[in-house]
Coordinates of C-alpha atoms in Angstrom, one line a residue:
X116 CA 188.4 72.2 127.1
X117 CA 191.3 71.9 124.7
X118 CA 193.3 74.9 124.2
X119 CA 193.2 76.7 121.1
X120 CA 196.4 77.3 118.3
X121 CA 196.1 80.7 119.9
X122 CA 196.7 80.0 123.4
X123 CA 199.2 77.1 122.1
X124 CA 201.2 79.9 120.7
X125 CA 201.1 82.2 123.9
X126 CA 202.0 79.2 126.0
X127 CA 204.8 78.5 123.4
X128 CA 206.4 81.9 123.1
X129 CA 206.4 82.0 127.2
X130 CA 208.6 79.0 127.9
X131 CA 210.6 79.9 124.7
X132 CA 211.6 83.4 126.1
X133 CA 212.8 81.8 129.5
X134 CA 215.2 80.1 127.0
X135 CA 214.1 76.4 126.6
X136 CA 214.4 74.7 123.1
X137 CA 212.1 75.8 120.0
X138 CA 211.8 71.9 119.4
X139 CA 211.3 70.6 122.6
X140 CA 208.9 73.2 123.5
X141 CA 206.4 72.8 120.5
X142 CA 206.7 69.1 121.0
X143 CA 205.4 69.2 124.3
X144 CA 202.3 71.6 123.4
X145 CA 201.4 69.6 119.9
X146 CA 202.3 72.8 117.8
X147 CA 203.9 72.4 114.3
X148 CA 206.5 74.8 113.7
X149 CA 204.9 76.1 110.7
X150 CA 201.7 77.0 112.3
X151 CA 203.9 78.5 115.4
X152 CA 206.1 80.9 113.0
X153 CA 203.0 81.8 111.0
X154 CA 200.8 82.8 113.7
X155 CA 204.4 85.2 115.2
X156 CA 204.3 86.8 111.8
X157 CA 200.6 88.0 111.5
X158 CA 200.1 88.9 115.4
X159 CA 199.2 92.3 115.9
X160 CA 198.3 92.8 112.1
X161 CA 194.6 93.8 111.5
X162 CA 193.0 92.0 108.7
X163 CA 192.4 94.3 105.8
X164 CA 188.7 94.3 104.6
X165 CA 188.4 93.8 101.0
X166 CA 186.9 96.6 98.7
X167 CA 184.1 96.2 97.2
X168 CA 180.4 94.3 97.8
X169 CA 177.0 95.0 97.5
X170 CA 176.3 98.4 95.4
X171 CA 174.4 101.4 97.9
X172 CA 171.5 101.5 95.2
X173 CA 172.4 105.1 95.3
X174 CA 174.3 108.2 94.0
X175 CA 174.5 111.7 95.5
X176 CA 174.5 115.1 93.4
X177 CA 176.0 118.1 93.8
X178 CA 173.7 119.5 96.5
X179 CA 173.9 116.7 98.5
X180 CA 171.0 114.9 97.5
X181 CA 170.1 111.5 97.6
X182 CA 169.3 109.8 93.9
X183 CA 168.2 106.3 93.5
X184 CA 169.4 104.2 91.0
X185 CA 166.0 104.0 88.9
X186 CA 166.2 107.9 88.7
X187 CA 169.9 108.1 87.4
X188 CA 168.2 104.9 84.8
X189 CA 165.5 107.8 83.7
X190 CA 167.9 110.2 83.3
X191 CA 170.1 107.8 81.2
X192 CA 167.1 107.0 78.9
X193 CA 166.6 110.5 78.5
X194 CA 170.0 111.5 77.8
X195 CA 170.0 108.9 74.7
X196 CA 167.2 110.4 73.7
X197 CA 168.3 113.6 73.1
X198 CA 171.8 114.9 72.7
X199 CA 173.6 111.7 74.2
X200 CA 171.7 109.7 71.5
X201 CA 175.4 108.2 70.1
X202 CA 177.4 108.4 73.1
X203 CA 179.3 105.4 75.1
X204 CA 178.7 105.3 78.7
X205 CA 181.8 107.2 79.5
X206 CA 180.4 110.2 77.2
X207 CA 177.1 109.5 79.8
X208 CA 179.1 109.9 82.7
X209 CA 180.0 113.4 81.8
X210 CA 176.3 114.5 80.3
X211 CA 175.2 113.1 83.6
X212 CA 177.7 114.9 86.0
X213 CA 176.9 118.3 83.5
X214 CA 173.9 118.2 83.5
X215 CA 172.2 116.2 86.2
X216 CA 174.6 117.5 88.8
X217 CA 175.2 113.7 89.6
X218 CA 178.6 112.9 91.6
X219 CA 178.9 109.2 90.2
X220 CA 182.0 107.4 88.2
X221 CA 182.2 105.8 84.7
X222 CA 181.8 102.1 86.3
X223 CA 178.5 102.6 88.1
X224 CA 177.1 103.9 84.6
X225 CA 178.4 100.7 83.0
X226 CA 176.9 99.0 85.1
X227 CA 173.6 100.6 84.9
X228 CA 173.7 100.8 81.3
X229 CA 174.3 97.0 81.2
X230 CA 171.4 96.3 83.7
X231 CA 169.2 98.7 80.8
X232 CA 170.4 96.8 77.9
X233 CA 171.4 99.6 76.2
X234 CA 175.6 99.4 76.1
X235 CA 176.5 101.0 72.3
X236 CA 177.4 97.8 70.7
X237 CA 174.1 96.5 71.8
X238 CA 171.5 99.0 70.3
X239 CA 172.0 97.2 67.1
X240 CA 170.2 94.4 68.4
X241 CA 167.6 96.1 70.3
X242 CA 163.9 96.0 69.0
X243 CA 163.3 99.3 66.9
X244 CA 160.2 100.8 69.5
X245 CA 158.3 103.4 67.4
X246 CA 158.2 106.4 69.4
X247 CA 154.8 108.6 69.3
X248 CA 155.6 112.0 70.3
X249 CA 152.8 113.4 72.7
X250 CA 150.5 116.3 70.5
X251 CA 148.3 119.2 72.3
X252 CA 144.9 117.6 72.5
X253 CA 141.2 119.0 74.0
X254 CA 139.9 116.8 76.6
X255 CA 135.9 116.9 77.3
X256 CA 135.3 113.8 79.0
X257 CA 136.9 110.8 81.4
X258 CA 138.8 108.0 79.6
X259 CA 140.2 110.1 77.1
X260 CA 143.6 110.3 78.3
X261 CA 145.8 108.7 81.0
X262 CA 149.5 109.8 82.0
X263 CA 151.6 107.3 83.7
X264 CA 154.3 108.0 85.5
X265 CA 157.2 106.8 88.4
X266 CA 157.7 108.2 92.3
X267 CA 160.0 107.0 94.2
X268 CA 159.8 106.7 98.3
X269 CA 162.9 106.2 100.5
X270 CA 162.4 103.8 103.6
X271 CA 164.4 105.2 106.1
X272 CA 164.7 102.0 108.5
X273 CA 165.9 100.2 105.6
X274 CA 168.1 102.6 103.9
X275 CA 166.3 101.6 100.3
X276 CA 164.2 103.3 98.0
X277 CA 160.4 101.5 97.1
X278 CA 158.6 102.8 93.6
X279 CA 155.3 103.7 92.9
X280 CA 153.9 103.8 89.6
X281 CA 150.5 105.7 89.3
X282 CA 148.1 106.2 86.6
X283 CA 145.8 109.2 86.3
X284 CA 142.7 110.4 84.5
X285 CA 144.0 113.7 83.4
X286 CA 140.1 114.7 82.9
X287 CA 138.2 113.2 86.4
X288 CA 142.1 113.4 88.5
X289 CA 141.4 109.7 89.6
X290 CA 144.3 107.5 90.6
X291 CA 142.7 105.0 88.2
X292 CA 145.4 102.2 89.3
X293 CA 148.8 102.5 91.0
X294 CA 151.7 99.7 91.8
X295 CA 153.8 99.8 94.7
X296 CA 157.2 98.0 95.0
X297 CA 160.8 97.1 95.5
X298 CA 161.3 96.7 92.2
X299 CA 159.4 98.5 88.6
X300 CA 159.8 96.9 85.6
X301 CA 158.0 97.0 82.1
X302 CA 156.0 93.9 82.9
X303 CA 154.7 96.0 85.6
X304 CA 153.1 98.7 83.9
X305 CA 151.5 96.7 81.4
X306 CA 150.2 94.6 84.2
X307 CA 148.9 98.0 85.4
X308 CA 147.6 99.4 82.1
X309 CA 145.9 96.0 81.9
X310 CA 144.1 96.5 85.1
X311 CA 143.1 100.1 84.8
X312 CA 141.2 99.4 81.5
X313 CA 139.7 96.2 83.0
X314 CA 138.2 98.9 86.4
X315 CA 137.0 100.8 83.7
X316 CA 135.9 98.4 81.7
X317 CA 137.6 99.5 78.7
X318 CA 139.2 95.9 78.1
X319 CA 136.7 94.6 75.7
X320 CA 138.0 94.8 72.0
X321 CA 135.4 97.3 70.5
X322 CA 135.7 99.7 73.5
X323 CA 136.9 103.1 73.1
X324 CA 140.6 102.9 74.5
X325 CA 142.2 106.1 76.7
X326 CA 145.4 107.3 74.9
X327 CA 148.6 106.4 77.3
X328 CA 151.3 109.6 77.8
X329 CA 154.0 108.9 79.4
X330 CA 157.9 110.3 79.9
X331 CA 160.9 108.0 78.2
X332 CA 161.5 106.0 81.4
X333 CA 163.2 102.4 80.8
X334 CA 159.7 100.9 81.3
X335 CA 157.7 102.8 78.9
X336 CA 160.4 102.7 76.1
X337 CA 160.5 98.8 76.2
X338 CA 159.2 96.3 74.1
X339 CA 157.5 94.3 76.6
X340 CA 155.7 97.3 76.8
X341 CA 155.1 98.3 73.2
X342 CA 154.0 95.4 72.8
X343 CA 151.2 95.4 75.4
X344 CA 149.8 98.6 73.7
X345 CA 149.8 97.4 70.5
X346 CA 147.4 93.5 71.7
X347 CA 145.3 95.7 73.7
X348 CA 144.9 98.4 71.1
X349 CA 146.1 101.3 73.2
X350 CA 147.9 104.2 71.4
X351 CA 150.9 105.5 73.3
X352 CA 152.8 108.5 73.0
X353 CA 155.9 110.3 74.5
X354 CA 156.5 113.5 75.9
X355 CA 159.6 114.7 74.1
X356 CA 163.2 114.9 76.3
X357 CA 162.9 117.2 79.5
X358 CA 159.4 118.2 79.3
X359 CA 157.8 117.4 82.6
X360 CA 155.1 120.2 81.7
X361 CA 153.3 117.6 78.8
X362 CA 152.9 115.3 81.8
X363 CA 151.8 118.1 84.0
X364 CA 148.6 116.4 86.0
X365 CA 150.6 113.2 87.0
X366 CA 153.4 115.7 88.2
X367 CA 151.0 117.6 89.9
X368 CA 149.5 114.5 91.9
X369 CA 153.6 113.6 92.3
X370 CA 154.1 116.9 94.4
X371 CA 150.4 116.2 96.0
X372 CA 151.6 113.0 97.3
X373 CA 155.5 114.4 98.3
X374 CA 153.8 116.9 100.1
X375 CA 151.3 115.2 102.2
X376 CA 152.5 111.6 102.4
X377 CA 156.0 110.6 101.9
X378 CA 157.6 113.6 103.6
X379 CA 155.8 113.6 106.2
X380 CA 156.5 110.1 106.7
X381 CA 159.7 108.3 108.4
X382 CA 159.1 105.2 107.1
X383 CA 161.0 102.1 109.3
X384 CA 160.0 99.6 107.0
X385 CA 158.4 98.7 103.5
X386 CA 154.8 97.4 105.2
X387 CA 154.5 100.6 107.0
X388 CA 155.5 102.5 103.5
X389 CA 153.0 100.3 101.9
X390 CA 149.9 100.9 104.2
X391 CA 150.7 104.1 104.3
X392 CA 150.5 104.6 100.4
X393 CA 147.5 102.6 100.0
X394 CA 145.8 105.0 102.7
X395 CA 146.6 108.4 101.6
X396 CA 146.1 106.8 97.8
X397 CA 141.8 105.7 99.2
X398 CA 141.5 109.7 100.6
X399 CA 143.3 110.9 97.7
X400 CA 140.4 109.5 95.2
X401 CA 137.5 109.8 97.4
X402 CA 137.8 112.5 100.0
X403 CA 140.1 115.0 98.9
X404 CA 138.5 118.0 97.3
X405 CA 140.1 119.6 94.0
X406 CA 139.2 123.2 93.2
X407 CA 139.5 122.3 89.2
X408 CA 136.5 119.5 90.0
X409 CA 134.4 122.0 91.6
X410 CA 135.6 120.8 95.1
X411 CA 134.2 117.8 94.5
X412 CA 136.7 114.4 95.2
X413 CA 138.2 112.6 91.9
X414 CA 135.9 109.6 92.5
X415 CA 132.7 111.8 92.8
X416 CA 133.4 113.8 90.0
X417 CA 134.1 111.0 87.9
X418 CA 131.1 109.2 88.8
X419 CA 128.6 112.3 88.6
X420 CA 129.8 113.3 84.8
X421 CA 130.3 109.2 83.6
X422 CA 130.0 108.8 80.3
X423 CA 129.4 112.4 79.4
X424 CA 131.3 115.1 76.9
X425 CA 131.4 118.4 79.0
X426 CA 130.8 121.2 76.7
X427 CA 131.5 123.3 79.7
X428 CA 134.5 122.0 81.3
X429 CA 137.5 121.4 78.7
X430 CA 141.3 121.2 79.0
X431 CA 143.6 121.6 76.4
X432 CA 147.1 119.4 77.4

């Protein structure tokens, strides 16, 4: 086995020190002297790992808390929806850090910003969304309106968050469609929309389309998702800034679901997160009783008043 420039070296320095000839002695063990003087002046020195790599995916606040990413993006779209509505993403590091609580530095805002597409001297170019706010309305009967809206689920085994994006019948309480994954984007919750109207067959042009409510996230105020509502004919509207109440039964199943799956939960990987989910998400609609439905399950109040106006049963959201 030849000997490495490493044990060259050590064999070097030995018969150096008993006081033979630098020349002569790196002659005989094939050792340039460049190499040999090199390898004397880094010994002992530990290489110095270089900053940087792969961001965490995560910020922490003020308590302590873990915050993914996607939530610091909602909280960004937020913030330019209300007061932050003309600030630079240095102003958004210091609404955030007021008023989110969030520990987190101008750069990782940058680059979140960047990754929303919404960097100042950008907006100019961004496609005008009109923005529906959401009205109080009385609702007598299923399909009258849906609220959409994000959770986000941490696997522990991983270290990385997972998102689920659920869709609700604010009238029957049905999880009428959800998505779970890595990754949310607008295309996803169009795909969704899509779907749920399709289960309910609702997809046909003359049907009588659900209104969609939903918070500003960076999927709902897109165009790819704008546009979606507008070819299927689905009228979409907006809670205003920081007001969770208006999307109060989608909340409500949010807190449902923290409570009785995901905390419950260590998840070790995203297959046991997803089989999990799509467990507590077949109980949830079809054996768990809700005293507002007459402690009757989503799916069998849904299908017992189908199709019919309750002059009885009314909510006013």
């Amino acid at each position: 086995m030849k000997p490495s420039i490493k044990d060259k070296v050590e064999i070097a320095k030995k018969y150096i020190n008993q006081g033979y000839s630098v020349s002569f002695v790196l002659k005989i063990v094939k050792l340039g002297k460049s190499t040999y003087y090199y390898n004397l002046s880094v010994e002992g020195k530990e290489k110095i790992k270089p900053k940087g790599g792969k961001p965490k995916g995560y910020s922490i606040n003020k308590e302590n808390k873990i915050i993914c990413d996607g939530q610091i993006k909602e909280f960004i779209m937020e913030s330019i929806n209300g007061d932050a509505i003309n600030y630079g993403y240095r102003k958004i590091t210091y609404h955030l850090r007021k008023y989110y609580n969030l520990i987190i530095n101008h750069k990782k805002i940058y680059r979140l910003c960047k990754e929303l597409n919404i960097l100042k001297n950008q907006r100019v170019i961004k496609p005008k969304i009109k923005r529906t706010i959401a009205i109080n309305r009385i609702i007598s009967a299923s399909n009258q309106l849906w609220e959409m809206d994000i959770k986000y689920g941490y696997i522990h085994g991983e270290d990385k968050f997972f998102y689920l994006l659920n869709l609700i019948d604010i009238f029957d309480r049905c999880i009428v469609g959800y998505y779970i994954g890595l990754h949310c984007e607008a295309k996803d919750a169009a795909a969704l929309l899509r779907q749920c109207l399709i289960k309910r067959n609702l997809f046909e042009e003359e049907a009588e389309k659900p209104i969609i409510r939903t918070d500003n996230g960076p999927q709902f105020v897109s165009y790819k998702f704008s546009k979606c509502c507008d070819e299927i004919k689905v009228e979409h509207e907006r809670i205003p800034v920081k007001t969770p109440n208006k999307n109060a039964h989608v909340e409500s199943f949010h807190r449902i679901l923290e409570d009785e799956c995901l905390k419950i939960n260590e998840f070790q990987t995203y297959a046991e997160a997803y089989e999990t989910v799509n467990e507590f998400m077949e109980f949830y609609n079809n054996r768990r009783l809700h005293s507002s439905l007459k402690f009757m399950s989503p799916n069998e109040f849904y299908n017992l008043y189908f199709g019919e106006k309750q002059t009885n049963i009314k909510m006013r959201v």
